[in-house]
Amino acid sequence: MNEGVTIYIGPHRIYEYVCQHRFPFELIPTFQDMEQSDSSVQAADLFTYALVDFIVNEYGLEALNHLIRSPDSLEDILGVNRSEFEKQWQQYMNQHYTNR
């Protein structure tokens, strides 16, 4: 998630463009895959950006700040279990990115 935060805070126009025009829905990894190893996930930087975008827009910057400081406390911070969080993230990507 750290890479996604860095991209989100810094210049990220190219990521916004890809999300809006060429989002690779066929490559969406599971949340577990993202937690285990960014190196095994294709376009990991794009998906970590999408994850941070989702967290900020759905839960707010304060929640993101808490997750950065305590990444193992997702359920306590966001009030949802990991399975529900992943489902919400996938729904967010399908609703907010590329018109298919």
PDB file of C-alpha atoms in Angstrom:
ATOM      1  CA  MET A   1       0.000   0.000   0.000  1.00  0.00           C
ATOM      2  CA  ASN A   2       2.929   2.357   0.566  1.00  0.00           C
ATOM      3  CA  GLU A   3       3.589   2.640  -3.167  1.00  0.00           C
ATOM      4  CA  GLY A   4      -0.069   3.484  -3.741  1.00  0.00           C
ATOM      5  CA  VAL A   5       0.070   6.229  -1.105  1.00  0.00           C
ATOM      6  CA  THR A   6       3.185   7.709  -2.710  1.00  0.00           C
ATOM      7  CA  ILE A   7       1.515   7.721  -6.120  1.00  0.00           C
ATOM      8  CA  TYR A   8      -1.760   9.107  -4.745  1.00  0.00           C
ATOM      9  CA  ILE A   9      -0.069  11.985  -2.928  1.00  0.00           C
ATOM     10  CA  GLY A  10       2.366  12.787  -5.743  1.00  0.00           C
ATOM     11  CA  PRO A  11       1.700  13.534  -9.401  1.00  0.00           C
ATOM     12  CA  HIS A  12      -0.670  10.818 -10.535  1.00  0.00           C
ATOM     13  CA  ARG A  13      -2.316  12.026 -13.732  1.00  0.00           C
ATOM     14  CA  ILE A  14      -1.208   8.965 -15.700  1.00  0.00           C
ATOM     15  CA  TYR A  15      -2.815   6.683 -13.117  1.00  0.00           C
ATOM     16  CA  GLU A  16      -6.043   8.678 -13.247  1.00  0.00           C
ATOM     17  CA  TYR A  17      -5.966   8.415 -17.042  1.00  0.00           C
ATOM     18  CA  VAL A  18      -5.450   4.650 -17.024  1.00  0.00           C
ATOM     19  CA  CYS A  19      -8.215   4.197 -14.460  1.00  0.00           C
ATOM     20  CA  GLN A  20     -10.610   6.240 -16.567  1.00  0.00           C
ATOM     21  CA  HIS A  21      -9.661   4.979 -20.036  1.00  0.00           C
ATOM     22  CA  ARG A  22      -7.743   1.701 -19.964  1.00  0.00           C
ATOM     23  CA  PHE A  23      -8.243   0.001 -16.627  1.00  0.00           C
ATOM     24  CA  PRO A  24      -7.093  -3.662 -16.804  1.00  0.00           C
ATOM     25  CA  PHE A  25     -10.100  -5.343 -15.170  1.00  0.00           C
ATOM     26  CA  GLU A  26      -8.846  -8.744 -16.304  1.00  0.00           C
ATOM     27  CA  LEU A  27      -5.750  -8.354 -14.089  1.00  0.00           C
ATOM     28  CA  ILE A  28      -7.404  -7.338 -10.802  1.00  0.00           C
ATOM     29  CA  PRO A  29      -5.568  -9.236  -8.043  1.00  0.00           C
ATOM     30  CA  THR A  30      -7.061 -10.416  -4.799  1.00  0.00           C
ATOM     31  CA  PHE A  31      -6.350  -8.353  -1.723  1.00  0.00           C
ATOM     32  CA  GLN A  32      -4.420 -11.333  -0.328  1.00  0.00           C
ATOM     33  CA  ASP A  33      -2.172 -11.398  -3.421  1.00  0.00           C
ATOM     34  CA  MET A  34      -1.449  -7.700  -2.944  1.00  0.00           C
ATOM     35  CA  GLU A  35      -0.580  -8.211   0.719  1.00  0.00           C
ATOM     36  CA  GLN A  36       1.749 -11.124   0.046  1.00  0.00           C
ATOM     37  CA  SER A  37       3.887  -9.775  -2.780  1.00  0.00           C
ATOM     38  CA  ASP A  38       3.653  -6.766  -5.068  1.00  0.00           C
ATOM     39  CA  SER A  39       6.284  -8.368  -7.306  1.00  0.00           C
ATOM     40  CA  SER A  40       3.947 -11.197  -8.323  1.00  0.00           C
ATOM     41  CA  VAL A  41       1.066  -8.858  -9.181  1.00  0.00           C
ATOM     42  CA  GLN A  42       0.963  -7.415 -12.688  1.00  0.00           C
ATOM     43  CA  ALA A  43       0.517  -3.620 -12.641  1.00  0.00           C
ATOM     44  CA  ALA A  44       0.890  -3.619  -8.848  1.00  0.00           C
ATOM     45  CA  ASP A  45       1.500   0.134  -8.809  1.00  0.00           C
ATOM     46  CA  LEU A  46      -1.827   0.772 -10.557  1.00  0.00           C
ATOM     47  CA  PHE A  47      -3.727  -1.510  -8.206  1.00  0.00           C
ATOM     48  CA  THR A  48      -2.138  -0.068  -5.069  1.00  0.00           C
ATOM     49  CA  TYR A  49      -3.076   3.400  -6.388  1.00  0.00           C
ATOM     50  CA  ALA A  50      -6.638   2.131  -6.974  1.00  0.00           C
ATOM     51  CA  LEU A  51      -6.687   0.705  -3.449  1.00  0.00           C
ATOM     52  CA  VAL A  52      -5.630   4.013  -1.906  1.00  0.00           C
ATOM     53  CA  ASP A  53      -8.095   5.918  -4.112  1.00  0.00           C
ATOM     54  CA  PHE A  54     -10.854   3.640  -2.852  1.00  0.00           C
ATOM     55  CA  ILE A  55      -9.868   4.024   0.809  1.00  0.00           C
ATOM     56  CA  VAL A  56      -9.663   7.818   0.614  1.00  0.00           C
ATOM     57  CA  ASN A  57     -12.954   8.207  -1.263  1.00  0.00           C
ATOM     58  CA  GLU A  58     -14.921   5.681   0.777  1.00  0.00           C
ATOM     59  CA  TYR A  59     -13.370   5.984   4.259  1.00  0.00           C
ATOM     60  CA  GLY A  60     -11.422   9.270   4.243  1.00  0.00           C
ATOM     61  CA  LEU A  61      -7.843  10.437   4.666  1.00  0.00           C
ATOM     62  CA  GLU A  62      -7.900   9.856   8.409  1.00  0.00           C
ATOM     63  CA  ALA A  63      -8.684   6.171   7.886  1.00  0.00           C
ATOM     64  CA  LEU A  64      -5.833   5.935   5.363  1.00  0.00           C
ATOM     65  CA  ASN A  65      -3.499   7.560   7.882  1.00  0.00           C
ATOM     66  CA  HIS A  66      -4.499   4.992  10.531  1.00  0.00           C
ATOM     67  CA  LEU A  67      -4.005   2.118   8.061  1.00  0.00           C
ATOM     68  CA  ILE A  68      -0.533   3.357   7.142  1.00  0.00           C
ATOM     69  CA  ARG A  69       0.405   3.342  10.810  1.00  0.00           C
ATOM     70  CA  SER A  70      -1.351   0.053  11.654  1.00  0.00           C
ATOM     71  CA  PRO A  71      -1.812  -2.004   8.476  1.00  0.00           C
ATOM     72  CA  ASP A  72      -2.810  -5.120  10.422  1.00  0.00           C
ATOM     73  CA  SER A  73      -5.771  -3.295  11.992  1.00  0.00           C
ATOM     74  CA  LEU A  74      -7.906  -2.968   8.857  1.00  0.00           C
ATOM     75  CA  GLU A  75     -10.990  -4.465  10.463  1.00  0.00           C
ATOM     76  CA  ASP A  76     -10.786  -2.218  13.539  1.00  0.00           C
ATOM     77  CA  ILE A  77     -10.081   0.926  11.523  1.00  0.00           C
ATOM     78  CA  LEU A  78     -12.621   0.473   8.728  1.00  0.00           C
ATOM     79  CA  GLY A  79     -15.225  -1.572  10.573  1.00  0.00           C
ATOM     80  CA  VAL A  80     -15.408  -4.308   7.921  1.00  0.00           C
ATOM     81  CA  ASN A  81     -13.704  -7.678   7.597  1.00  0.00           C
ATOM     82  CA  ARG A  82     -11.132  -8.301   4.874  1.00  0.00           C
ATOM     83  CA  SER A  83     -13.552 -10.213   2.673  1.00  0.00           C
ATOM     84  CA  GLU A  84     -16.102  -7.386   2.726  1.00  0.00           C
ATOM     85  CA  PHE A  85     -13.332  -4.821   2.197  1.00  0.00           C
ATOM     86  CA  GLU A  86     -12.128  -6.648  -0.913  1.00  0.00           C
ATOM     87  CA  LYS A  87     -15.682  -6.929  -2.224  1.00  0.00           C
ATOM     88  CA  GLN A  88     -16.216  -3.181  -1.722  1.00  0.00           C
ATOM     89  CA  TRP A  89     -12.891  -2.403  -3.429  1.00  0.00           C
ATOM     90  CA  GLN A  90     -13.807  -4.525  -6.445  1.00  0.00           C
ATOM     91  CA  GLN A  91     -17.234  -2.873  -6.648  1.00  0.00           C
ATOM     92  CA  TYR A  92     -15.600   0.555  -6.424  1.00  0.00           C
ATOM     93  CA  MET A  93     -13.260  -0.222  -9.323  1.00  0.00           C
ATOM     94  CA  ASN A  94     -16.142  -1.533 -11.429  1.00  0.00           C
ATOM     95  CA  GLN A  95     -18.289   1.524 -10.690  1.00  0.00           C
ATOM     96  CA  HIS A  96     -15.691   4.303 -10.889  1.00  0.00           C
ATOM     97  CA  TYR A  97     -13.205   3.219 -13.523  1.00  0.00           C
ATOM     98  CA  THR A  98     -13.419   2.788 -17.296  1.00  0.00           C
ATOM     99  CA  ASN A  99     -16.806   2.593 -18.894  1.00  0.00           C
ATOM    100  CA  ARG A 100     -16.830  -0.880 -20.348  1.00  0.00           C
TER     101      ARG A 100
END
